[in-house]
PDB file of C-alpha atoms in Angstrom:
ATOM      1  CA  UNK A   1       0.000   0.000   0.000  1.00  0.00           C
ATOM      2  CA  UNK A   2       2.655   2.479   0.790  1.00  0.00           C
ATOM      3  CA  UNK A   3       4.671   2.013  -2.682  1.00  0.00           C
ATOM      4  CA  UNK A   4       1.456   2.430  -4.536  1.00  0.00           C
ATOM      5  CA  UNK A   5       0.631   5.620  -2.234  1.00  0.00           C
ATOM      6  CA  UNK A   6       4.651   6.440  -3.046  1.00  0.00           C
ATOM      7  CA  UNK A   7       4.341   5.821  -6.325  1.00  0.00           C
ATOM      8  CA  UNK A   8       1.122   7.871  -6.764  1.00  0.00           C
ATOM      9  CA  UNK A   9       2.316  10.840  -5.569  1.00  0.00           C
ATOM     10  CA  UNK A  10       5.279  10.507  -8.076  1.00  0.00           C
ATOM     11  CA  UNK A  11       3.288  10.403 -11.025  1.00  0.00           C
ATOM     12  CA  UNK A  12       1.168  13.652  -9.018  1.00  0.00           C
ATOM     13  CA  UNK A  13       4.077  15.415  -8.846  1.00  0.00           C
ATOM     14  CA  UNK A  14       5.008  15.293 -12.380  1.00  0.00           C
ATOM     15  CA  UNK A  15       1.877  16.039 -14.060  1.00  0.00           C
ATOM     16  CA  UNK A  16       1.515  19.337 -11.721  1.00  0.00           C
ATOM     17  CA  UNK A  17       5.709  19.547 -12.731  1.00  0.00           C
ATOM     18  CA  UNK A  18       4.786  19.743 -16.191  1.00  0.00           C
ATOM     19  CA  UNK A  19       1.665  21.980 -16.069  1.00  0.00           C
ATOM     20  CA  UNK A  20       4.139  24.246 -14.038  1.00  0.00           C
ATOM     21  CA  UNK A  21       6.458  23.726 -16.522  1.00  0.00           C
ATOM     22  CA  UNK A  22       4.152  24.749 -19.581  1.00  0.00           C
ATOM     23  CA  UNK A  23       2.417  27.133 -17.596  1.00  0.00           C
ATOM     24  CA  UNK A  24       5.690  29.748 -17.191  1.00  0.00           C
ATOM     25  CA  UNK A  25       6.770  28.844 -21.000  1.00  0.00           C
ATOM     26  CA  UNK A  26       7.601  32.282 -23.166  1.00  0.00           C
ATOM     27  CA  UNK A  27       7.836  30.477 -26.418  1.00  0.00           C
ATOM     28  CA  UNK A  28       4.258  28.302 -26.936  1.00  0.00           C
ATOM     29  CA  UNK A  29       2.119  29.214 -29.699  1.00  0.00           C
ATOM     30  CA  UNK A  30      -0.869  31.583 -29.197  1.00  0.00           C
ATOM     31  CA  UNK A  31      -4.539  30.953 -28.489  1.00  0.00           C
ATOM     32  CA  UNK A  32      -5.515  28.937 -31.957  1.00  0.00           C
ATOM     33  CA  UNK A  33      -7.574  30.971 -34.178  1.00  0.00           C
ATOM     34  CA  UNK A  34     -11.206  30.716 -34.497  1.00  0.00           C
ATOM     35  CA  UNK A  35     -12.901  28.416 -36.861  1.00  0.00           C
ATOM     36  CA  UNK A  36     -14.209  30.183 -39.353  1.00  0.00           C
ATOM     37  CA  UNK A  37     -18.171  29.997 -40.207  1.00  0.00           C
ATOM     38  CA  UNK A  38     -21.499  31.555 -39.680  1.00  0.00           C
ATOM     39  CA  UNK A  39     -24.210  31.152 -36.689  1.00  0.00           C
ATOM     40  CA  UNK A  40     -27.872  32.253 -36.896  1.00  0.00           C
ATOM     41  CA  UNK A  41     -29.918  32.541 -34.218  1.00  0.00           C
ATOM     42  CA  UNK A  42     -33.266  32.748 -34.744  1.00  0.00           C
ATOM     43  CA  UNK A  43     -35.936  30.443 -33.117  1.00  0.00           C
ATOM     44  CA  UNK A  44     -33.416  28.092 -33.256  1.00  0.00           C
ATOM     45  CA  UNK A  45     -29.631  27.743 -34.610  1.00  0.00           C
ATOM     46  CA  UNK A  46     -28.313  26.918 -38.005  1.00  0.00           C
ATOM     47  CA  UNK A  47     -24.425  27.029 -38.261  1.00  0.00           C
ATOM     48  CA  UNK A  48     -22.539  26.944 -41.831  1.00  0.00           C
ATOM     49  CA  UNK A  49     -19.514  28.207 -43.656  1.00  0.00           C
ATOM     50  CA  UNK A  50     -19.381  31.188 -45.458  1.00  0.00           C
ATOM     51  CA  UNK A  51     -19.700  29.832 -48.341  1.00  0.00           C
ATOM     52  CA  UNK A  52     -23.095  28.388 -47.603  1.00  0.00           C
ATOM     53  CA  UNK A  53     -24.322  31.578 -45.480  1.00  0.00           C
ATOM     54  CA  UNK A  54     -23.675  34.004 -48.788  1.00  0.00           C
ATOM     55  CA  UNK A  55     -25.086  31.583 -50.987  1.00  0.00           C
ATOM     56  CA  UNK A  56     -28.483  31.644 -48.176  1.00  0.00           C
ATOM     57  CA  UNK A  57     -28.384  35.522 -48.298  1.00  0.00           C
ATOM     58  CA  UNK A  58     -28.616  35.294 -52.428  1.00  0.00           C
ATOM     59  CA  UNK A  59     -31.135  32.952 -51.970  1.00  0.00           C
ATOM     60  CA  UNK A  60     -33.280  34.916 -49.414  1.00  0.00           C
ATOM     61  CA  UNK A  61     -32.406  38.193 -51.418  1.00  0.00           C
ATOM     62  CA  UNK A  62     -34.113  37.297 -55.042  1.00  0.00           C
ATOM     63  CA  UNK A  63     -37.154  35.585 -52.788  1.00  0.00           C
ATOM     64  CA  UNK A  64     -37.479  38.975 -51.364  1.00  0.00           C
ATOM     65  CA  UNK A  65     -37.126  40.857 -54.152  1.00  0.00           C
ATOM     66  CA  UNK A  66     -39.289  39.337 -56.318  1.00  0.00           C
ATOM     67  CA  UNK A  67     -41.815  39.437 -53.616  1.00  0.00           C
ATOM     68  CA  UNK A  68     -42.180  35.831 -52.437  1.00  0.00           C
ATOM     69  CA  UNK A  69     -43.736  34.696 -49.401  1.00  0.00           C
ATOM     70  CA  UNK A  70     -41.633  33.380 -46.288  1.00  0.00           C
ATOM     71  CA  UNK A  71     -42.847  30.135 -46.877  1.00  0.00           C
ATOM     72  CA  UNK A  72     -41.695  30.487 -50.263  1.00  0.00           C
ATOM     73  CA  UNK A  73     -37.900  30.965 -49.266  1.00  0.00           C
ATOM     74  CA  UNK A  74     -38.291  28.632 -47.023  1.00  0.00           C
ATOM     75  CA  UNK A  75     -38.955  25.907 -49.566  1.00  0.00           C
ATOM     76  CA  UNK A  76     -35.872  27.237 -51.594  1.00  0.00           C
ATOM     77  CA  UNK A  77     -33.774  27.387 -48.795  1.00  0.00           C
ATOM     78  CA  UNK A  78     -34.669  23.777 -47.582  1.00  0.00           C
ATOM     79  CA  UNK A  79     -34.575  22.882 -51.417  1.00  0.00           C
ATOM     80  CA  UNK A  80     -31.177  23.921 -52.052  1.00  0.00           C
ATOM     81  CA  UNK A  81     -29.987  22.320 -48.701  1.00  0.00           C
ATOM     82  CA  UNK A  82     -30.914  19.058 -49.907  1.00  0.00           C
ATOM     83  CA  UNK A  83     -29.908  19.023 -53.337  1.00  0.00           C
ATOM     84  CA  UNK A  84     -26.114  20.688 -52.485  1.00  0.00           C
ATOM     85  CA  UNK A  85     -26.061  21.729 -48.751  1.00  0.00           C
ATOM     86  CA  UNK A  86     -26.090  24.936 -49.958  1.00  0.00           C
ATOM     87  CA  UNK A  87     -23.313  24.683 -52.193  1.00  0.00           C
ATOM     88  CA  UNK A  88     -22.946  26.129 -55.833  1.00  0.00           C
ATOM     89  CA  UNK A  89     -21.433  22.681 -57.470  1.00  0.00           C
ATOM     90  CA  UNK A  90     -20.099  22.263 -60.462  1.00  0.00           C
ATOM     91  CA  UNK A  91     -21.751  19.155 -60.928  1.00  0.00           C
ATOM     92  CA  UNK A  92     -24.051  16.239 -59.588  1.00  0.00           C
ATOM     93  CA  UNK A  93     -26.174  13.103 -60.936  1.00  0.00           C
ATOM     94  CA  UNK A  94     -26.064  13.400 -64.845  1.00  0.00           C
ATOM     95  CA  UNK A  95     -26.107  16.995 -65.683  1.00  0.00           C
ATOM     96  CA  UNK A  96     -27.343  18.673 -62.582  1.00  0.00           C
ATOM     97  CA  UNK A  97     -25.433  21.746 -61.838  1.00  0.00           C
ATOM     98  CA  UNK A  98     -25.246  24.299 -59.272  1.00  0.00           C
ATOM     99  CA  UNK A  99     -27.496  25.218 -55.970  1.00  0.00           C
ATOM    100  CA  UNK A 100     -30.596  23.816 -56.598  1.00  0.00           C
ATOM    101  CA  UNK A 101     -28.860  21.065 -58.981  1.00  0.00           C
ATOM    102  CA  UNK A 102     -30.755  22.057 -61.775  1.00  0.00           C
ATOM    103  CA  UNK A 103     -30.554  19.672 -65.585  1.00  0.00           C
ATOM    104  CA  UNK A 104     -29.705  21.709 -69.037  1.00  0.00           C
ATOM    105  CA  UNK A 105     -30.857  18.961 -70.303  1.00  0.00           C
ATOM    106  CA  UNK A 106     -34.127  19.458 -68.362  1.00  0.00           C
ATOM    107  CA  UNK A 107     -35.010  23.051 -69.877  1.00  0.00           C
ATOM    108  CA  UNK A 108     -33.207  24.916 -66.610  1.00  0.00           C
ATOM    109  CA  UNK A 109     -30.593  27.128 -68.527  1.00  0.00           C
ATOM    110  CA  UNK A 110     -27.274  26.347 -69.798  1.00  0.00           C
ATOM    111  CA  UNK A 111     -24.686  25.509 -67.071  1.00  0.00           C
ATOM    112  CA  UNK A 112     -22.970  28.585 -66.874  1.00  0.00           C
ATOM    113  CA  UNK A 113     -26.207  30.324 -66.627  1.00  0.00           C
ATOM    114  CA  UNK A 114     -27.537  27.631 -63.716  1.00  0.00           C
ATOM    115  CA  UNK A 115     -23.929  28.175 -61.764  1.00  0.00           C
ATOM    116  CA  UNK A 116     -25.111  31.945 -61.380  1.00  0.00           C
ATOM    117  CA  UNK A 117     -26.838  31.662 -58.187  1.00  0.00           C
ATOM    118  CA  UNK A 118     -29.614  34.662 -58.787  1.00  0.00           C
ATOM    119  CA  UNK A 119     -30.249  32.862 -61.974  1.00  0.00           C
ATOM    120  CA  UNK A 120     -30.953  29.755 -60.425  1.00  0.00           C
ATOM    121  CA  UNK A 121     -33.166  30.911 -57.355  1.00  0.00           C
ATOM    122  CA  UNK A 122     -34.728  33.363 -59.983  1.00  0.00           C
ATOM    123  CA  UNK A 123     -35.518  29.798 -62.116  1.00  0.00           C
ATOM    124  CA  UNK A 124     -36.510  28.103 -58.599  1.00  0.00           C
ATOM    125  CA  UNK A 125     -39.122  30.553 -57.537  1.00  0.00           C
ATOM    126  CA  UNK A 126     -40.784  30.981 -61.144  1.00  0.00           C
ATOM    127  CA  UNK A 127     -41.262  27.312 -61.103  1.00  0.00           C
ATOM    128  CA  UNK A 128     -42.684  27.373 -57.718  1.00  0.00           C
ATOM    129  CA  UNK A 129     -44.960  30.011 -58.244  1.00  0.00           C
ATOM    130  CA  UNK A 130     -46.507  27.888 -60.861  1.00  0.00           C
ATOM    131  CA  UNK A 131     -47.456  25.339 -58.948  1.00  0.00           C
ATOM    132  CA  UNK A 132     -51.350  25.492 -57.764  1.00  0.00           C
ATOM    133  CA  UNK A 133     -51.655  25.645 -54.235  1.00  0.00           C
ATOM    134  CA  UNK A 134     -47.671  25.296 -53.061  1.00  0.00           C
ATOM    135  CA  UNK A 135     -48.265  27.729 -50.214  1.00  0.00           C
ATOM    136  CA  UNK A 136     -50.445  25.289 -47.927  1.00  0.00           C
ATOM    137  CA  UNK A 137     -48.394  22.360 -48.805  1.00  0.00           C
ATOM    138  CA  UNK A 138     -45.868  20.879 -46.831  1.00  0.00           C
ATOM    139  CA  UNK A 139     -42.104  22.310 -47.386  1.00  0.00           C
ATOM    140  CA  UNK A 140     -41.499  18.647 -49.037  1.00  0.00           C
ATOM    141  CA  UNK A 141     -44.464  18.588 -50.891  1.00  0.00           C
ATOM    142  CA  UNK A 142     -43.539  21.946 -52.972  1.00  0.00           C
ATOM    143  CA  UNK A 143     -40.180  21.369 -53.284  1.00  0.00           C
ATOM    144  CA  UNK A 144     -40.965  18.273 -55.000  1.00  0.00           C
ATOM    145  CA  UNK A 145     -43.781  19.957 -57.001  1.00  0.00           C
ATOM    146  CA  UNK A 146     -40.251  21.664 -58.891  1.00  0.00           C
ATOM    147  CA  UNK A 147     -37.335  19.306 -58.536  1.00  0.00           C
ATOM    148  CA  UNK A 148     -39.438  15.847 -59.271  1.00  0.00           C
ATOM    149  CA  UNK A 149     -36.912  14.070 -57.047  1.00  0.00           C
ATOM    150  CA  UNK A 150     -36.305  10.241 -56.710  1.00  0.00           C
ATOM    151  CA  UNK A 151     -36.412  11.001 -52.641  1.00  0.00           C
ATOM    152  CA  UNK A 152     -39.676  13.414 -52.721  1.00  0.00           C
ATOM    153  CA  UNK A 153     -39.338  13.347 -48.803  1.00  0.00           C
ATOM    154  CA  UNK A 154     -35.889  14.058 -48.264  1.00  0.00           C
ATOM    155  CA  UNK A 155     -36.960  18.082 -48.292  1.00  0.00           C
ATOM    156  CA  UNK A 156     -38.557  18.035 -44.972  1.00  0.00           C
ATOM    157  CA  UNK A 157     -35.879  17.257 -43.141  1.00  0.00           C
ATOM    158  CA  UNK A 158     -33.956  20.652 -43.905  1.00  0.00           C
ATOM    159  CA  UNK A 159     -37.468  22.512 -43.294  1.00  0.00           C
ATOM    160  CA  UNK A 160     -36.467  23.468 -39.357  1.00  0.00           C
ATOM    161  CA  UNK A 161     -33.483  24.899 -40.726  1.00  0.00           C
ATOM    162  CA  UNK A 162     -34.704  26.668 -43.723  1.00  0.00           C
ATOM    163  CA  UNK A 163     -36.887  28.248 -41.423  1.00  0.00           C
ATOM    164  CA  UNK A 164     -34.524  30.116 -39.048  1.00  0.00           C
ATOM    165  CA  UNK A 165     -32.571  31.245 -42.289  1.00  0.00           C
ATOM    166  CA  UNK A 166     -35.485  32.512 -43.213  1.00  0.00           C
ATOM    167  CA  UNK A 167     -36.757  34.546 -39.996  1.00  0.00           C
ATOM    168  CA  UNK A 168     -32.744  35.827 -40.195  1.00  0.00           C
ATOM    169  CA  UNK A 169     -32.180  36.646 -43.594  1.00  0.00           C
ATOM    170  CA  UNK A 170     -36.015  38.652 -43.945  1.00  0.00           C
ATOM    171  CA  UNK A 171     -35.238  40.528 -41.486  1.00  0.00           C
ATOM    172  CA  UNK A 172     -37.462  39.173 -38.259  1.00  0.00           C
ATOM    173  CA  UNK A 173     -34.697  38.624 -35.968  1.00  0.00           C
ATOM    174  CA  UNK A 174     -31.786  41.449 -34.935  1.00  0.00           C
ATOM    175  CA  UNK A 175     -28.615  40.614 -35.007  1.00  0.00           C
ATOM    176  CA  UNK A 176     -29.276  37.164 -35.541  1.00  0.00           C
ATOM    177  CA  UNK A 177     -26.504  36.461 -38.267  1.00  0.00           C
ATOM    178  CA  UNK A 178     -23.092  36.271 -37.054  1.00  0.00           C
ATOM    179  CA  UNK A 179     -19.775  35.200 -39.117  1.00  0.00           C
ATOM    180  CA  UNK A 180     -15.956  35.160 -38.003  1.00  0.00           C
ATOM    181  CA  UNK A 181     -14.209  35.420 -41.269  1.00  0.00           C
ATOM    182  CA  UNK A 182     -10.579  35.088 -42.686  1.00  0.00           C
ATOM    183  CA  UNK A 183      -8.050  36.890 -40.707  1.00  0.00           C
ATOM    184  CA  UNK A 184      -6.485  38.509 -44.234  1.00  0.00           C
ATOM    185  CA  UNK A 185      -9.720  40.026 -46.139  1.00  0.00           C
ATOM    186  CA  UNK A 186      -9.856  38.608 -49.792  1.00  0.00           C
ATOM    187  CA  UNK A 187     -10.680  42.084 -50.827  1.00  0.00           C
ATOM    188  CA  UNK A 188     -10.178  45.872 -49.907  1.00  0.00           C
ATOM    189  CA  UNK A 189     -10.851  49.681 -50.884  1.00  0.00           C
ATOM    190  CA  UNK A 190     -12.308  50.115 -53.755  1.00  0.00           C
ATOM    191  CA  UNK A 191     -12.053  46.819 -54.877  1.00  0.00           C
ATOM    192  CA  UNK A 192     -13.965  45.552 -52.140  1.00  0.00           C
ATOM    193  CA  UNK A 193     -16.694  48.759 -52.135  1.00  0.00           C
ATOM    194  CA  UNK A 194     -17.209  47.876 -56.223  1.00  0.00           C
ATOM    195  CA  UNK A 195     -18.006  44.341 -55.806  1.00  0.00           C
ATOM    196  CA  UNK A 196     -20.572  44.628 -52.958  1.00  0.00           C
ATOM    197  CA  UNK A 197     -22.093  47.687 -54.973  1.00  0.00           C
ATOM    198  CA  UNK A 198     -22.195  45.207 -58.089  1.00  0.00           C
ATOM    199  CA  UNK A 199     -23.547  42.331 -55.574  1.00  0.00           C
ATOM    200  CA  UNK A 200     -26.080  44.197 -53.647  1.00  0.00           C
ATOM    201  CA  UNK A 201     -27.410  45.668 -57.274  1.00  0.00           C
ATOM    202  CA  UNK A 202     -28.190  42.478 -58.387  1.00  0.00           C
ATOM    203  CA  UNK A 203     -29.368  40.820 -54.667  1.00  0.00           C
ATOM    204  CA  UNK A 204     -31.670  43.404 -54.317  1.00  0.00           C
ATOM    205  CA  UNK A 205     -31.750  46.108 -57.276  1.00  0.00           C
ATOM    206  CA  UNK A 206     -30.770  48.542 -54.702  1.00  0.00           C
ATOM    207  CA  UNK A 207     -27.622  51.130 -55.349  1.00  0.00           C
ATOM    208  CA  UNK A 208     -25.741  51.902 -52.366  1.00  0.00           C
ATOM    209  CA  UNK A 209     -24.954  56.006 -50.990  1.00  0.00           C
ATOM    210  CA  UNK A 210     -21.559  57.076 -50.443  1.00  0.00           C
ATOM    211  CA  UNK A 211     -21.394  56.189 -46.787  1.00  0.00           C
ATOM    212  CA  UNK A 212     -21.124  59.209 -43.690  1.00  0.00           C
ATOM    213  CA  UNK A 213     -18.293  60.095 -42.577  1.00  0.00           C
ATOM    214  CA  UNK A 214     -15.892  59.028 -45.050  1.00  0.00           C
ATOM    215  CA  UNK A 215     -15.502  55.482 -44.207  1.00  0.00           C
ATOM    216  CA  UNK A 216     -14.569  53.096 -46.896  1.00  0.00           C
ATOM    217  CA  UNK A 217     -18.090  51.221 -47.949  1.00  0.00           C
ATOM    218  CA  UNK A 218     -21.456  52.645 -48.303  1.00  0.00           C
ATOM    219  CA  UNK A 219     -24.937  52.847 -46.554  1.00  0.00           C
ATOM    220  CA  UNK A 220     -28.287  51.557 -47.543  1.00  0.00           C
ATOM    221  CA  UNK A 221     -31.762  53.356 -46.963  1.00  0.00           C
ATOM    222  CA  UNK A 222     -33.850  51.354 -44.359  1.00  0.00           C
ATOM    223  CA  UNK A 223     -37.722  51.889 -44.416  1.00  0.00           C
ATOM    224  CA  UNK A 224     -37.798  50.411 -41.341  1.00  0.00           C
ATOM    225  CA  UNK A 225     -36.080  48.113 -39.051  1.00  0.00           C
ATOM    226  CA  UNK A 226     -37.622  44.793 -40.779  1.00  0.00           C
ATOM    227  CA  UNK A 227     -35.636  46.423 -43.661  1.00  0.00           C
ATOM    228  CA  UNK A 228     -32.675  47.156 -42.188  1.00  0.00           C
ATOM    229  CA  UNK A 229     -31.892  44.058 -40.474  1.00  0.00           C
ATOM    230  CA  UNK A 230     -32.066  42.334 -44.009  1.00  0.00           C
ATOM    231  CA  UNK A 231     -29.671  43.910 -45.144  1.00  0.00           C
ATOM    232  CA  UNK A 232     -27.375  43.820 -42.329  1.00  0.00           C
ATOM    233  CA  UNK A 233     -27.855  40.285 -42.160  1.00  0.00           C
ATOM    234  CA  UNK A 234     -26.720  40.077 -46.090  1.00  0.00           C
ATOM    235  CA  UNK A 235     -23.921  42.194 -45.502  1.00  0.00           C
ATOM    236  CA  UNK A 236     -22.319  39.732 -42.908  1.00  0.00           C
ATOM    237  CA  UNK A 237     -23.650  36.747 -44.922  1.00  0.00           C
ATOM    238  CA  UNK A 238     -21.406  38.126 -48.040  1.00  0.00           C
ATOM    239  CA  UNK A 239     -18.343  39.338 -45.737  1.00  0.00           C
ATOM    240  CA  UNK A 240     -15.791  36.941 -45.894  1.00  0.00           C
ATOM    241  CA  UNK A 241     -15.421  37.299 -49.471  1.00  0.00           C
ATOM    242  CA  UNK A 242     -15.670  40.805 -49.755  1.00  0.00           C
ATOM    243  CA  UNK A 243     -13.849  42.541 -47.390  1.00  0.00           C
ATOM    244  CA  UNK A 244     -16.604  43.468 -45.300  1.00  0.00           C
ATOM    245  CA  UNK A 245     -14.493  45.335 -41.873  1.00  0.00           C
ATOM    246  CA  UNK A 246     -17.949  46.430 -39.959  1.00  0.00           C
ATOM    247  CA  UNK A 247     -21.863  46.782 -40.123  1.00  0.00           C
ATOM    248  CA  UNK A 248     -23.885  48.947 -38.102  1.00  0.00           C
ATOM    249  CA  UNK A 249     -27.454  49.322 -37.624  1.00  0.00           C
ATOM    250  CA  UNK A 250     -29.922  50.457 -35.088  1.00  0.00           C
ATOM    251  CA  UNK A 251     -27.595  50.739 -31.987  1.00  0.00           C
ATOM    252  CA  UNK A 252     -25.693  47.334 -33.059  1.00  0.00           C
ATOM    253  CA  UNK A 253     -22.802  46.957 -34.933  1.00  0.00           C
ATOM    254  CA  UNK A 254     -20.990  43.492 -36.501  1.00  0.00           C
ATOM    255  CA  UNK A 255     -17.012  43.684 -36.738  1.00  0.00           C
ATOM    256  CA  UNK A 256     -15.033  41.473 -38.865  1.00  0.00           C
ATOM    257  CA  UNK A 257     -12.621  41.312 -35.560  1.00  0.00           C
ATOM    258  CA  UNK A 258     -15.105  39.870 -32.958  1.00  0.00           C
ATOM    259  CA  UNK A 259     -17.292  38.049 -35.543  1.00  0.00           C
ATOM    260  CA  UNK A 260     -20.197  39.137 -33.278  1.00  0.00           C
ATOM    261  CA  UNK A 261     -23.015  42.215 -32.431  1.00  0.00           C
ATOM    262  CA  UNK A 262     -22.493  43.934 -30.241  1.00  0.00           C
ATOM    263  CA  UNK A 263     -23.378  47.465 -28.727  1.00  0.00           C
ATOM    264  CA  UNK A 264     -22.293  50.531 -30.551  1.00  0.00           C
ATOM    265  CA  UNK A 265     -20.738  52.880 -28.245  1.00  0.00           C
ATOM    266  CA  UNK A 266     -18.936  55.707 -30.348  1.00  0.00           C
ATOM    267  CA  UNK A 267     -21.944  57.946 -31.597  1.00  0.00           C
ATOM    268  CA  UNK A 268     -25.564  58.165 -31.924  1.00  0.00           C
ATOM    269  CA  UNK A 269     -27.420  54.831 -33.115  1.00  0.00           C
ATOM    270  CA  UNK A 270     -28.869  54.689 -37.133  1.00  0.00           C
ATOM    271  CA  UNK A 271     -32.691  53.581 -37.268  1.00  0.00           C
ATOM    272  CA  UNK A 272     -32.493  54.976 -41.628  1.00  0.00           C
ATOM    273  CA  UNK A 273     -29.888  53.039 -42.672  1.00  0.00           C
ATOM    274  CA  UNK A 274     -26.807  50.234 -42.911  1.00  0.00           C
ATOM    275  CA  UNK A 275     -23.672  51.278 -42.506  1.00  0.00           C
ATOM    276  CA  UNK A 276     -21.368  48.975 -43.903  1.00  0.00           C
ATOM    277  CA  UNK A 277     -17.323  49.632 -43.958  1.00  0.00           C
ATOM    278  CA  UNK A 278     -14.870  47.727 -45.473  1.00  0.00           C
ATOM    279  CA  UNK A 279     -11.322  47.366 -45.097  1.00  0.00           C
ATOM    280  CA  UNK A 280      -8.915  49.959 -46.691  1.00  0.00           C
ATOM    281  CA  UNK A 281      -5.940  49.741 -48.879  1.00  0.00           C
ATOM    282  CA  UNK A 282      -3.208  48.871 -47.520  1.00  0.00           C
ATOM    283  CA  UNK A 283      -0.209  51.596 -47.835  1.00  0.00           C
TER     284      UNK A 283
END
């Protein structure tokens, strides 16, 4: 008993020797750096990449724009889950291409034209809207009612999810959409400024103002706050790609640095519009 109590307090006194040890060491690496990706909170929690979360926002955006329903986006959102997890792929079973996997061989567009992700939620929603009585079916029931899938109930089970992209990405939740992104921005200045002008043009139709204060981005008009959360929400959605450095509306504001809302503390809060600034050029 006393060499195993001897012995015990040997192997004690090296683990806490080590930890010491560790503990006072100048040279280990820094905290590791956060995984990069996307949370929304909204009713419930979806988490993706950015990839996924910009390709959501699209989605969401042409729904909105051409003045579909929330259950509408819904069943594209839970659509294009299934068929590619929200990716834009270059390919799939036979000729299928893109979010929604959509056939050229099927009447859908050409491929380049179905790899354009407007084009092919554009192509979704005409199709739904076509269908009698989609609105009061089940999310499964529609989306098969357009993509005339061998597995006509494998739709449903993305419909939770589709939902609280939805309530995010329309604007029904604040705050609710929040991405950590690359440390090195893939864009910046005016580079960065001209392709979320060029993006947010063809999202929503909408031309950004030159934004307050001379910060590097823009602002968008908000009606209201429904309004302005959408397009706060879109703005983080798209960030990773585009440079996107901060977003601000209505008290809150979304830095590339956190990931995360929080309060805005350094002036007055905007109820009228997005602010959105992106990261200069470097000198």
């Amino acid at each position: 008993m006393q060499a195993r109590t001897m012995a015990a307090a040997a192997v004690a006194f090296t683990v806490v020797g080590v930890g010491a040890f560790y503990a006072h060491r100048s040279d280990l690496p820094g905290p590791l750096p956060r995984p990069i990706g996307c949370v929304v909170q909204a009713e419930g929690t979806v988490n993706l990449d950015p990839a996924q979360m910009a390709n959501a926002a699209t989605i969401a955006a042409v729904g909105i724009r051409r003045g579909m329903p929330e259950r509408g986006i819904v069943v594209a959102l839970a659509t294009a889950f299934q068929e590619s997890r929200l990716r834009n792929l270059a390919g799939g079973d036979r000729d299928s291409v893109g979010l929604f996997q959509q056939r050229p061989s099927q009447g859908w567009g050409t491929p380049q034209q179905i790899r354009d992700p407007r084009y092919a939620a554009e192509r979704f929603y005409s199709a739904l809207h076509k269908v009698h009585g989609w609105e009061r079916m089940r999310v499964t029931d529609a989306a098969q009612k357009v993509q005339r899938s061998a597995f006509p109930e494998a739709y449903q089970q993305w419909a939770d999810d589709a939902a609280v992209l939805a309530r995010a990405l329309l604007g029904n939740a604040s705050g609710a959409v929040a991405c950590t992104v690359a440390p090195v921005p893939a864009l910046r200045g005016v580079a960065a400024t001209t392709a979320l002008t060029s993006m947010i043009a063809l999202d929503w139709g909408t031309v950004p103002a030159p934004p307050p204060d001379r910060l590097a981005g823009f602002a968008l008009a908000a009606v209201d706050a429904r309004a302005g959360w959408r397009y706060a929400h879109w703005l983080v959605s798209h960030a990773d790609d585009n440079g996107v450095k901060r977003v601000r509306f209505a008290g809150l504001q979304w830095t590339a640095g956190d990931g995360t809302w929080s309060a805005i503390r350094d002036g007055s809060p905007s109820t009228d519009r997005v602010i959105a600034e992106v990261f200069a050029d470097e000198r």
